Tab-separated table of C-alpha atoms in Angstrom:
chain	number	residue	atom	x	y	z
A	9	MET	CA	8.976	70.908	1.172
A	10	LYS	CA	12.384	69.387	1.875
A	11	THR	CA	11.227	68.439	5.358
A	12	ILE	CA	8.113	66.733	3.978
A	13	ALA	CA	10.198	64.868	1.414
A	14	TYR	CA	12.630	63.805	4.135
A	15	VAL	CA	9.829	62.520	6.364
A	16	SER	CA	8.261	60.691	3.441
A	17	ALA	CA	11.569	59.017	2.668
A	18	LEU	CA	11.910	57.906	6.299
A	19	ILE	CA	8.383	56.478	6.246
A	20	CYS	CA	9.118	54.575	3.039
A	21	LEU	CA	12.384	53.285	4.486
A	22	ALA	CA	10.594	52.195	7.656
A	23	GLY	CA	8.021	50.404	5.565
A	24	VAL	CA	10.719	48.543	3.656
A	25	LEU	CA	12.512	47.599	6.859
A	26	ASP	CA	9.245	46.499	8.437
A	27	GLU	CA	8.404	44.383	5.393
A	28	SER	CA	11.859	42.806	5.493
A	29	ARG	CA	11.399	42.071	9.191
A	30	VAL	CA	8.039	40.387	8.530
A	31	LEU	CA	9.500	38.310	5.715
A	32	ALA	CA	12.442	37.320	7.897
A	33	GLU	CA	10.045	36.055	10.569
A	34	GLU	CA	8.396	33.591	8.193
A	35	LEU	CA	9.140	29.885	8.236
A	36	VAL	CA	8.358	28.856	4.681
A	37	TRP	CA	7.732	25.125	4.506
A	38	ALA	CA	6.801	22.897	1.592
A	39	ALA	CA	4.757	19.746	1.121
A	40	ASP	CA	2.581	18.069	-1.487
A	41	ALA	CA	-1.059	18.450	-0.452
A	42	GLU	CA	-2.026	15.747	-2.948
A	43	GLY	CA	-0.149	13.276	-0.755
A	44	GLY	CA	-3.221	13.060	1.436
A	45	ALA	CA	-4.163	12.429	5.051
A	46	PRO	CA	-2.962	12.612	7.711
A	47	TYR	CA	0.120	14.546	6.592
A	48	THR	CA	-0.958	17.593	4.556
A	49	PHE	CA	-4.251	17.715	2.653
A	50	PRO	CA	-7.301	19.900	1.870
A	51	ASP	CA	-9.956	19.898	4.573
A	52	PRO	CA	-12.880	17.726	3.338
A	53	ARG	CA	-15.297	20.208	4.902
A	54	ASN	CA	-13.502	23.307	3.609
A	55	PRO	CA	-11.167	22.397	0.707
A	56	ALA	CA	-9.710	25.900	0.557
A	57	HIS	CA	-8.100	25.165	3.939
A	58	ILE	CA	-5.025	22.889	4.194
A	59	ILE	CA	-4.922	20.690	7.304
A	60	GLY	CA	-2.967	17.701	8.624
A	61	PHE	CA	-0.744	16.755	11.525
A	62	GLU	CA	2.267	18.227	9.728
A	63	VAL	CA	0.387	21.493	9.258
A	64	ASP	CA	-0.129	21.595	13.017
A	65	LEU	CA	3.515	20.638	13.480
A	66	ALA	CA	4.726	23.427	11.178
A	67	ASN	CA	2.547	26.023	12.914
A	68	ALA	CA	3.667	24.944	16.390
A	69	LEU	CA	7.304	24.793	15.294
A	70	ALA	CA	7.195	28.276	13.786
A	71	ALA	CA	5.539	29.633	16.944
A	72	ARG	CA	8.335	28.194	19.092
A	73	MET	CA	10.850	29.923	16.824
A	74	GLY	CA	8.980	33.243	16.920
A	75	ARG	CA	7.982	33.024	13.266
A	76	ASN	CA	4.880	32.688	11.140
A	77	ALA	CA	4.495	29.478	9.140
A	78	ARG	CA	3.748	29.808	5.419
A	79	PHE	CA	2.905	26.780	3.297
A	80	VAL	CA	4.221	26.285	-0.258
A	81	GLN	CA	2.784	23.573	-2.496
A	82	ASN	CA	5.182	21.465	-4.531
A	83	GLN	CA	5.033	18.084	-6.216
A	84	TRP	CA	6.538	15.293	-4.115
A	85	ASP	CA	9.299	14.616	-6.659
A	86	GLY	CA	10.307	18.282	-6.598
A	87	LEU	CA	10.389	18.861	-2.837
A	88	VAL	CA	14.121	18.288	-2.314
A	89	PRO	CA	15.192	20.021	-5.571
A	90	GLY	CA	12.985	22.977	-4.648
A	91	LEU	CA	14.623	23.138	-1.219
A	92	GLU	CA	18.096	23.138	-2.772
A	93	ARG	CA	16.974	25.876	-5.165
A	94	GLY	CA	15.888	28.057	-2.237
A	95	GLU	CA	12.150	28.150	-2.955
A	96	TYR	CA	11.386	27.535	0.747
A	97	ASP	CA	13.171	27.066	4.054
A	98	VAL	CA	12.259	23.499	4.970
A	99	VAL	CA	10.411	20.404	3.777
A	100	ILE	CA	7.879	18.823	6.160
A	101	ASN	CA	6.082	16.031	4.338
A	102	GLY	CA	6.774	12.595	5.771
A	103	LEU	CA	10.319	12.868	4.461
A	104	GLU	CA	12.124	9.713	5.488
A	105	ILE	CA	15.687	10.130	6.705
A	106	THR	CA	17.842	8.112	4.309
A	107	PRO	CA	21.599	8.130	3.569
A	108	GLU	CA	20.873	9.102	-0.054
A	109	ARG	CA	18.866	12.170	0.939
A	110	ALA	CA	21.299	13.029	3.727
A	111	GLU	CA	24.029	13.460	1.108
A	112	LYS	CA	22.054	16.332	-0.442
A	113	ILE	CA	20.256	17.967	2.473
A	114	SER	CA	20.419	18.106	6.245
A	115	PHE	CA	17.759	16.575	8.467
A	116	SER	CA	16.446	17.698	11.801
A	117	ASN	CA	16.226	15.292	14.681
A	118	PRO	CA	13.429	12.793	13.934
A	119	TYR	CA	10.000	14.171	14.779
A	120	PHE	CA	7.993	10.997	14.105
A	121	TYR	CA	8.622	7.258	13.936
A	122	SER	CA	6.412	5.027	11.849
A	123	THR	CA	5.963	1.362	11.114
A	124	LEU	CA	4.565	-0.236	7.963
A	125	THR	CA	1.131	-1.814	7.633
A	126	ILE	CA	-0.150	-4.425	5.195
A	127	THR	CA	-3.723	-3.959	4.005
A	128	ARG	CA	-5.567	-6.861	2.404
A	129	ARG	CA	-9.165	-7.714	1.575
A	130	ILE	CA	-11.024	-9.260	4.470
A	131	ASP	CA	-12.023	-12.285	2.369
A	132	ASP	CA	-8.447	-13.027	1.265
A	133	ASP	CA	-6.570	-14.699	4.119
A	134	ARG	CA	-3.427	-15.596	2.169
A	135	VAL	CA	-1.506	-12.773	3.862
A	136	GLN	CA	-0.904	-13.053	7.601
A	137	ARG	CA	2.648	-11.667	7.741
A	138	ALA	CA	5.128	-9.867	5.505
A	139	GLU	CA	6.666	-13.052	4.092
A	140	ASP	CA	3.270	-14.077	2.696
A	141	LEU	CA	3.477	-11.232	0.162
A	142	ARG	CA	5.841	-13.266	-2.005
A	143	GLY	CA	4.228	-14.241	-5.283
A	144	LEU	CA	1.486	-11.605	-4.924
A	145	ARG	CA	0.701	-8.215	-6.455
A	146	VAL	CA	1.494	-5.466	-3.948
A	147	GLY	CA	0.881	-1.724	-4.212
A	148	VAL	CA	3.253	0.814	-2.654
A	149	LEU	CA	4.096	4.507	-2.931
A	150	LYS	CA	6.995	5.447	-5.189
A	151	VAL	CA	10.417	6.079	-3.678
A	152	THR	CA	9.431	5.141	-0.132
A	153	PHE	CA	10.607	2.823	2.598
A	154	ALA	CA	7.594	0.610	1.849
A	155	GLU	CA	8.747	0.168	-1.756
A	156	ARG	CA	12.271	-0.794	-0.668
A	157	TYR	CA	10.971	-3.112	2.045
A	158	VAL	CA	8.682	-5.034	-0.299
A	159	HIS	CA	11.383	-5.188	-2.965
A	160	ASN	CA	13.798	-6.750	-0.482
A	161	LEU	CA	11.297	-9.505	0.265
A	162	GLY	CA	11.883	-10.846	-3.242
A	163	ASN	CA	9.478	-12.517	-5.677
A	164	VAL	CA	6.860	-9.798	-5.284
A	165	THR	CA	5.096	-8.082	-8.186
A	166	ILE	CA	5.424	-4.448	-7.101
A	167	ARG	CA	3.175	-1.721	-8.465
A	168	SER	CA	4.279	1.758	-7.462
A	169	TYR	CA	1.895	4.710	-7.236
A	170	ASP	CA	2.210	8.488	-6.989
A	171	GLY	CA	-0.770	8.894	-4.637
A	172	GLN	CA	-2.195	7.163	-1.593
A	173	VAL	CA	-5.767	6.655	-2.759
A	174	GLN	CA	-5.179	4.735	-5.986
A	175	PRO	CA	-3.560	1.606	-4.411
A	176	PHE	CA	-6.557	1.085	-2.120
A	177	ILE	CA	-8.949	1.553	-5.050
A	178	ASP	CA	-7.031	-1.085	-7.011
A	179	LEU	CA	-7.086	-3.378	-3.979
A	180	ALA	CA	-10.879	-3.089	-3.819
A	181	LEU	CA	-11.092	-3.800	-7.572
A	182	ASN	CA	-8.935	-6.947	-7.171
A	183	ARG	CA	-6.116	-5.448	-9.235
A	184	LEU	CA	-3.850	-5.874	-6.200
A	185	ASP	CA	-3.592	-8.578	-3.568
A	186	ALA	CA	-2.265	-6.247	-0.855
A	187	VAL	CA	-1.081	-2.712	-0.162
A	188	VAL	CA	1.914	-1.807	2.031
A	189	MET	CA	1.928	1.744	3.378
A	190	ASP	CA	3.090	3.833	6.319
A	191	THR	CA	0.858	2.954	9.258
A	192	PRO	CA	-0.638	6.495	9.514
A	193	ILE	CA	-1.763	6.236	5.889
A	194	ALA	CA	-3.399	2.860	6.513
A	195	LEU	CA	-5.214	4.291	9.537
A	196	TYR	CA	-6.841	6.915	7.322
A	197	TYR	CA	-7.366	5.102	4.027
A	198	ALA	CA	-7.974	1.483	5.005
A	199	THR	CA	-10.831	1.904	7.460
A	200	GLY	CA	-13.801	-0.002	6.012
A	201	PRO	CA	-15.114	-3.448	6.956
A	202	GLN	CA	-13.915	-4.856	3.615
A	203	VAL	CA	-10.213	-4.668	4.545
A	204	LYS	CA	-7.886	-5.879	7.283
A	205	ASN	CA	-4.707	-4.139	8.435
A	206	ILE	CA	-1.653	-6.059	9.617
A	207	GLU	CA	1.100	-3.964	11.185
A	208	ILE	CA	4.761	-4.879	10.648
A	209	PRO	CA	6.356	-3.701	13.940
A	210	ALA	CA	9.884	-4.591	12.825
A	211	ALA	CA	9.659	-2.301	9.790
A	212	ARG	CA	10.408	1.137	11.204
A	213	MET	CA	11.327	4.447	9.614
A	214	THR	CA	12.067	7.941	10.871
A	215	PHE	CA	10.741	11.216	9.518
A	216	GLY	CA	12.797	14.389	9.656
A	217	ILE	CA	12.510	17.984	8.509
A	218	GLY	CA	14.589	18.649	5.395
A	219	ILE	CA	16.883	21.696	5.557
A	220	ARG	CA	19.584	23.022	3.233
A	221	LYS	CA	23.080	22.012	4.326
A	222	SER	CA	24.136	25.648	4.429
A	223	ASP	CA	21.381	26.614	6.920
A	224	LEU	CA	23.182	25.483	10.059
A	225	VAL	CA	21.609	28.151	12.270
A	226	LEU	CA	18.114	27.190	11.127
A	227	LEU	CA	18.895	23.513	11.740
A	228	HIS	CA	19.947	24.295	15.304
A	229	GLN	CA	16.813	26.402	15.913
A	230	ILE	CA	14.511	23.683	14.582
A	231	ASN	CA	16.165	20.960	16.658
A	232	ALA	CA	15.881	23.126	19.766
A	233	ALA	CA	12.197	23.784	19.080
A	234	LEU	CA	11.506	20.085	18.458
A	235	GLU	CA	13.214	19.106	21.715
A	236	SER	CA	11.152	21.693	23.561
A	237	MET	CA	7.947	20.324	22.005
A	238	LYS	CA	8.939	16.783	22.989
A	239	ARG	CA	9.565	17.752	26.602
A	240	ASP	CA	6.338	19.654	27.168
A	241	GLY	CA	4.162	17.114	25.340
A	242	MET	CA	3.188	19.299	22.376
A	243	LEU	CA	4.284	16.710	19.809
A	244	ARG	CA	2.403	13.979	21.636
A	245	LYS	CA	-0.742	16.115	21.707
A	246	ILE	CA	-0.552	16.792	17.965
A	247	TYR	CA	-0.094	13.122	17.152
A	248	SER	CA	-2.782	11.999	19.588
A	249	ASP	CA	-5.267	14.497	18.130
A	250	TRP	CA	-4.723	12.881	14.729
A	251	GLY	CA	-4.794	9.346	16.154
A	252	ILE	CA	-1.267	8.401	15.073
A	253	TYR	CA	0.717	8.361	18.321
A	254	ASN	CA	2.459	5.000	18.539
A	255	ALA	CA	4.833	2.932	20.631
A	256	ALA	CA	7.791	3.568	18.326
A	257	THR	CA	7.500	7.341	18.714
A	258	ALA	CA	6.813	7.103	22.445
A	259	GLN	CA	9.917	4.947	22.942
A	260	ALA	CA	12.081	7.385	20.965
A	261	PHE	CA	10.699	10.303	22.972
A	262	ALA	CA	11.345	8.441	26.247
A	263	ASP	CA	7.684	8.991	27.098
A	264	PRO	CA	6.791	6.970	30.217
A	265	GLU	CA	3.044	7.497	29.788
A	266	PRO	CA	0.915	4.732	28.205
A	267	VAL	CA	0.394	5.155	24.459
A	268	SER	CA	-3.160	6.308	23.857
A	269	ASN	CA	-5.152	7.953	21.080
A	270	ASP	CA	-8.436	8.170	22.994
A	271	ASN	CA	-8.697	11.918	22.333
A	272	ALA	CA	-8.192	11.642	18.586
A	273	SER	CA	-10.658	14.411	17.771
A	274	ARG	CA	-9.085	15.354	14.437
A	275	TYR	CA	-9.060	11.706	13.333
A	276	ARG	CA	-12.722	11.169	14.212
A	277	ASP	CA	-13.700	14.424	12.512
A	278	TYR	CA	-11.924	13.309	9.334
A	279	LEU	CA	-13.668	9.929	9.335
A	280	ASP	CA	-17.035	11.605	9.910
A	281	ALA	CA	-16.402	13.941	6.996
A	282	ILE	CA	-15.502	11.232	4.479
A	283	ARG	CA	-17.998	8.615	5.658
A	284	THR	CA	-21.014	10.889	5.614
A	285	GLU	CA	-23.483	9.741	2.988
A	286	HIS	CA	-24.202	12.552	0.543
A	287	THR	CA	-27.379	12.993	-1.422
A	288	PHE	CA	-27.295	14.256	-5.002
A	289	LYS	CA	-28.145	17.716	-3.687
A	290	ASP	CA	-25.272	17.505	-1.198
A	291	ARG	CA	-22.906	16.544	-4.008
A	292	LEU	CA	-23.981	19.543	-6.052
A	293	GLY	CA	-23.330	21.721	-3.034
A	294	GLN	CA	-19.849	20.219	-2.705
A	295	TYR	CA	-19.087	20.828	-6.380
A	296	LYS	CA	-20.232	24.422	-5.982
A	297	GLN	CA	-17.737	24.684	-3.121
A	298	TYR	CA	-14.947	23.180	-5.240
A	299	LEU	CA	-15.663	25.332	-8.293
A	300	PRO	CA	-13.847	28.514	-7.095
A	301	LEU	CA	-10.716	26.454	-6.356
A	302	LEU	CA	-10.847	24.761	-9.748
A	303	LEU	CA	-11.413	28.098	-11.476
A	304	GLN	CA	-8.441	29.520	-9.624
A	305	GLY	CA	-6.361	26.668	-11.008
A	306	ALA	CA	-7.898	27.244	-14.447
A	307	MET	CA	-6.763	30.882	-14.422
A	308	VAL	CA	-3.200	29.728	-13.724
A	309	THR	CA	-3.491	27.222	-16.574
A	310	LEU	CA	-4.822	29.871	-18.951
A	311	GLU	CA	-2.163	32.416	-17.985
A	312	ILE	CA	0.684	29.955	-18.470
A	313	SER	CA	-0.748	28.640	-21.744
A	314	ALA	CA	-1.369	32.071	-23.291
A	315	LEU	CA	2.091	33.400	-22.441
A	316	SER	CA	3.741	30.170	-23.566
A	317	MET	CA	1.914	30.194	-26.880
A	318	VAL	CA	3.066	33.747	-27.602
A	319	ILE	CA	6.665	32.569	-27.183
A	320	ALA	CA	6.000	29.399	-29.182
A	321	ILE	CA	4.469	31.233	-32.148
A	322	GLY	CA	7.102	33.971	-32.276
A	323	LEU	CA	10.111	31.723	-31.756
A	324	GLY	CA	8.686	28.998	-33.975
A	325	LEU	CA	8.139	31.416	-36.865
A	326	LEU	CA	11.671	32.781	-36.492
A	327	MET	CA	13.206	29.299	-36.506
A	328	ALA	CA	11.139	28.266	-39.531
A	329	VAL	CA	12.316	31.289	-41.535
A	330	LEU	CA	15.942	30.742	-40.535
A	331	ARG	CA	15.719	27.054	-41.397
A	332	VAL	CA	14.169	27.583	-44.839
A	333	PHE	CA	15.850	30.802	-45.969
A	334	GLY	CA	18.963	31.052	-43.792
A	335	PRO	CA	22.470	29.918	-44.745
A	336	SER	CA	23.637	26.447	-43.728
A	337	MET	CA	25.710	27.716	-40.802
A	338	ILE	CA	22.465	29.057	-39.255
A	339	ALA	CA	19.975	26.491	-40.574
A	340	TRP	CA	21.779	23.420	-39.202
A	341	PRO	CA	21.962	24.641	-35.567
A	342	VAL	CA	18.256	25.534	-35.797
A	343	ILE	CA	17.474	22.035	-37.104
A	344	ALA	CA	19.535	20.483	-34.295
A	345	PHE	CA	17.749	22.599	-31.667
A	346	ILE	CA	14.318	21.621	-33.005
A	347	GLU	CA	15.147	17.924	-33.029
A	348	VAL	CA	16.616	17.988	-29.520
A	349	ILE	CA	13.572	19.770	-28.093
A	350	ARG	CA	11.123	17.477	-29.889
A	351	GLY	CA	13.114	14.392	-28.951
A	352	THR	CA	13.263	14.992	-25.187
A	353	PRO	CA	10.415	14.963	-22.637
A	354	LEU	CA	8.870	18.261	-21.620
A	355	LEU	CA	9.088	17.200	-17.974
A	356	ILE	CA	12.876	16.882	-18.188
A	357	GLN	CA	13.096	20.282	-19.862
A	358	LEU	CA	11.093	21.877	-17.037
A	359	PHE	CA	13.353	20.293	-14.422
A	360	ILE	CA	16.469	21.568	-16.199
A	361	ILE	CA	15.103	25.115	-16.534
A	362	PHE	CA	13.786	25.396	-12.974
A	363	TYR	CA	16.215	23.278	-10.957
A	364	GLY	CA	19.270	22.969	-13.206
A	365	LEU	CA	19.885	26.482	-14.498
A	366	PRO	CA	20.270	28.072	-11.016
A	367	SER	CA	23.514	26.096	-10.677
A	368	VAL	CA	24.953	28.259	-13.473
A	369	GLY	CA	23.448	31.476	-12.123
A	370	ILE	CA	20.229	31.588	-14.165
A	371	ARG	CA	17.074	31.714	-12.062
A	372	PHE	CA	13.448	32.033	-13.091
A	373	SER	CA	10.333	32.312	-10.962
A	374	PRO	CA	8.042	29.263	-11.120
A	375	LEU	CA	5.670	31.107	-13.466
A	376	TRP	CA	8.341	32.170	-15.933
A	377	ALA	CA	10.106	28.831	-15.763
A	378	ALA	CA	6.804	27.212	-16.752
A	379	VAL	CA	6.147	29.762	-19.510
A	380	ILE	CA	9.648	29.513	-20.966
A	381	GLY	CA	9.706	25.711	-20.749
A	382	LEU	CA	6.351	25.261	-22.466
A	383	GLY	CA	7.081	28.079	-24.923
A	384	ILE	CA	10.395	26.622	-26.092
A	385	ASN	CA	8.981	23.101	-26.266
A	386	TYR	CA	6.045	24.095	-28.425
A	387	ALA	CA	8.183	26.495	-30.499
A	388	ALA	CA	9.906	23.435	-31.947
A	389	TYR	CA	6.566	22.054	-33.119
A	390	GLU	CA	5.372	25.426	-34.390
A	391	ALA	CA	8.588	25.770	-36.382
A	392	GLU	CA	7.738	22.580	-38.242
A	393	ASN	CA	4.174	23.788	-38.842
A	394	TYR	CA	5.427	27.053	-40.310
A	395	ARG	CA	8.100	25.288	-42.345
A	396	ALA	CA	5.435	23.110	-43.932
A	397	GLY	CA	3.349	26.214	-44.649
A	398	ILE	CA	6.284	28.090	-46.160
A	399	GLN	CA	7.381	25.213	-48.358
A	400	SER	CA	3.829	24.760	-49.654
A	401	ILE	CA	3.998	28.173	-51.342
A	402	PRO	CA	4.918	27.688	-55.035
A	403	HIS	CA	8.519	28.696	-55.661
A	404	GLY	CA	7.399	30.588	-58.734
A	405	GLN	CA	5.838	33.253	-56.512
A	406	LEU	CA	9.245	33.990	-54.999
A	407	ASP	CA	10.824	34.264	-58.438
A	408	ALA	CA	8.049	36.550	-59.649
A	409	ALA	CA	8.371	38.826	-56.625
A	410	LEU	CA	12.119	39.080	-57.042
A	411	ALA	CA	11.647	39.803	-60.754
A	412	LEU	CA	9.299	42.661	-59.863
A	413	GLY	CA	12.038	44.258	-57.802
A	414	LEU	CA	11.113	43.157	-54.265
A	415	THR	CA	14.017	42.305	-52.006
A	416	ARG	CA	14.313	38.842	-50.493
A	417	ILE	CA	13.182	40.095	-47.092
A	418	GLN	CA	10.198	41.923	-48.633
A	419	THR	CA	9.259	38.783	-50.546
A	420	ILE	CA	9.314	36.679	-47.398
A	421	ARG	CA	7.392	39.254	-45.345
A	422	LYS	CA	4.749	40.289	-47.880
A	423	ILE	CA	4.313	37.239	-50.122
A	424	VAL	CA	5.359	34.051	-48.332
A	425	LEU	CA	4.546	34.517	-44.656
A	426	PRO	CA	0.952	35.826	-45.037
A	427	GLN	CA	0.021	32.749	-47.062
A	428	ALA	CA	1.963	30.370	-44.796
A	429	VAL	CA	0.310	31.739	-41.670
A	430	ARG	CA	-3.132	31.260	-43.208
A	431	LEU	CA	-2.326	27.632	-44.016
A	432	VAL	CA	-1.053	26.704	-40.539
A	433	ILE	CA	-3.891	28.160	-38.463
A	434	PRO	CA	-5.567	24.740	-37.868
A	435	PRO	CA	-2.426	22.932	-36.591
A	436	VAL	CA	-1.420	25.955	-34.496
A	437	THR	CA	-4.872	25.944	-32.905
A	438	ASN	CA	-4.554	22.239	-32.152
A	439	ASP	CA	-1.178	22.871	-30.535
A	440	PHE	CA	-2.612	25.586	-28.302
A	441	ILE	CA	-5.329	23.238	-27.078
A	442	ALA	CA	-2.683	20.554	-26.491
A	443	LEU	CA	-0.559	23.098	-24.617
A	444	LEU	CA	-3.516	23.818	-22.311
A	445	LYS	CA	-3.474	20.183	-21.263
A	446	ASP	CA	0.317	19.836	-21.132
A	447	SER	CA	0.429	22.744	-18.703
A	448	SER	CA	-0.515	20.188	-16.036
A	449	LEU	CA	3.170	19.191	-15.944
A	450	VAL	CA	4.170	22.510	-14.349
A	451	SER	CA	3.000	21.223	-10.968
A	452	VAL	CA	6.512	19.755	-10.612
A	453	ILE	CA	7.872	23.307	-10.210
A	454	THR	CA	5.503	24.473	-7.429
A	455	MET	CA	2.722	25.729	-9.748
A	456	VAL	CA	-0.804	24.724	-8.699
A	457	GLU	CA	-2.799	24.655	-11.930
A	458	LEU	CA	-6.119	23.018	-12.798
A	459	THR	CA	-5.042	19.374	-12.908
A	460	LYS	CA	-3.052	19.627	-9.671
A	461	MET	CA	-6.021	21.210	-7.915
A	462	TYR	CA	-8.215	18.372	-9.191
A	463	GLY	CA	-5.741	15.812	-7.840
A	464	GLN	CA	-5.741	17.398	-4.392
A	465	LEU	CA	-9.530	17.581	-4.153
A	466	ALA	CA	-10.135	14.105	-5.578
A	467	ALA	CA	-7.561	12.465	-3.302
A	468	THR	CA	-9.139	14.049	-0.245
A	469	ASN	CA	-12.747	13.258	-1.118
A	470	TYR	CA	-12.317	9.945	-2.993
A	471	ASP	CA	-14.332	11.460	-5.832
A	472	TYR	CA	-12.390	11.025	-9.060
A	473	ILE	CA	-15.499	10.859	-11.260
A	474	GLY	CA	-17.564	13.875	-10.224
A	475	ILE	CA	-14.661	16.274	-9.698
A	476	GLY	CA	-12.981	14.801	-12.769
A	477	LEU	CA	-15.996	15.556	-14.957
A	478	LEU	CA	-16.144	19.085	-13.569
A	479	THR	CA	-12.434	19.569	-14.309
A	480	ALA	CA	-12.824	18.144	-17.812
A	481	ALA	CA	-15.718	20.535	-18.436
A	482	ILE	CA	-13.522	23.478	-17.441
A	483	TYR	CA	-10.797	22.346	-19.850
A	484	PHE	CA	-13.439	22.028	-22.571
A	485	VAL	CA	-14.738	25.532	-21.891
A	486	LEU	CA	-11.188	26.893	-22.023
A	487	GLY	CA	-10.453	25.239	-25.348
A	488	LEU	CA	-13.779	25.803	-27.105
A	489	PRO	CA	-13.392	29.578	-27.716
A	490	ILE	CA	-9.947	28.971	-29.173
A	491	ALA	CA	-11.292	26.492	-31.715
A	492	ARG	CA	-14.160	28.832	-32.533
A	493	LEU	CA	-11.813	31.795	-32.964
A	494	SER	CA	-9.629	29.704	-35.252
A	495	ARG	CA	-12.545	28.933	-37.570
A	496	LEU	CA	-13.581	32.602	-37.676
A	497	LEU	CA	-10.014	33.639	-38.478
A	498	GLU	CA	-9.776	31.036	-41.228
A	499	ALA	CA	-13.026	32.260	-42.776
A	500	ARG	CA	-11.944	35.906	-42.618
A	501	LEU	CA	-8.575	35.228	-44.202
A	502	ALA	CA	-10.221	33.156	-46.922
A	503	TYR	CA	-12.619	36.037	-47.625
A	504	MET	CA	-9.721	38.506	-47.752
A	505	LYS	CA	-7.945	36.205	-50.179
A	506	VAL	CA	-10.981	36.205	-52.479
């Protein structure tokens, strides 16, 4: 028996060591798949599959390093904070090398060089060069080289966007006079006969892989792999397949061969996928394909919302009781906490919990950071709901209970709270439905819930209406049983009261 136990222990130990070895061989990289083509985005033909030239780059880079690449989704604004927090090894998502970013993280040697491109309507010839943008309405992506470049031109009405699709939609609707984007983005999103692209060769930027400053060995390995891929033409092949190889990159790579994208198979396949005319039946087939992904996001939304509401109800009830019945030295801190939470944005609270607290040694997984953030935020509102319910109970009932010999705690538990809870069921139900929708904010801490999944699919397929209606229907189905359950509970409690 001892021998068997000993062998079993060795097998278990080997399994643990093997698992650790597998995990150590991973190169975990992050990007925002909602950013769109050609960087990292859902495949239009198979949205469950993430593709893009940076996906190919990450896979090839990991292979050169003897690792397996694993993708982690994160909101663009949270990519660098997530890297600093240790959620992944590197960021590969068109991350421009800037002095501001270089103060926080290290960058690999540049892996791609891009210019900027102006896109205008074909029937509007006011813009022929960058200087002609002055006095016009121009769309750009937030916190990008394009935004800084246009701002430095002066006298330009700048409208900044989170995604790549929306500026081109606004251009088509005459809400903008021009759009300035990275040239690869313009190649993929400004392709119709209604627009004209004007490249700005002098406006150049470099993209690098973001790495934590402490990961010096990883930085050296990545630079060595990139240099190897430059020398043997792997980087050129990846860029040519996606139709984005350019003179700026070729010059930086010291590539003597003529710049050509004649074999841009991935680029042509993308254009074929998005330009294909779809019948109503085809659209229904697409929505059927998207439904499992949206339902997967809906399950994340429901899980976060349910757990958060449990915290909100419990903590909110406790704070309401302490505020109404507790001594001043307890009630005033509770009041201050409630007002601070209600007076600050939920998004800021999520950033502090997920990215700020690790600096003082407190770390939560993305799921629990989302649950705790939403739970605490809504607890402040639930506390006010319960306070209103408690204070609506006639004070004479408390006096009568105390006169009958009940203690103060018994009076609160058996007389006040049952009636208060019955009164606040409708507002608590409304808050739960609101929490379902506010859960969309957790995408900033690497959670892919229903709204984030919708954004990824819509940005890839240019279908904000159809997929949007499907997403809205899922939210409605999630919230409807809650409202129905609330009415049943109200009726039952009213019957019990009678």
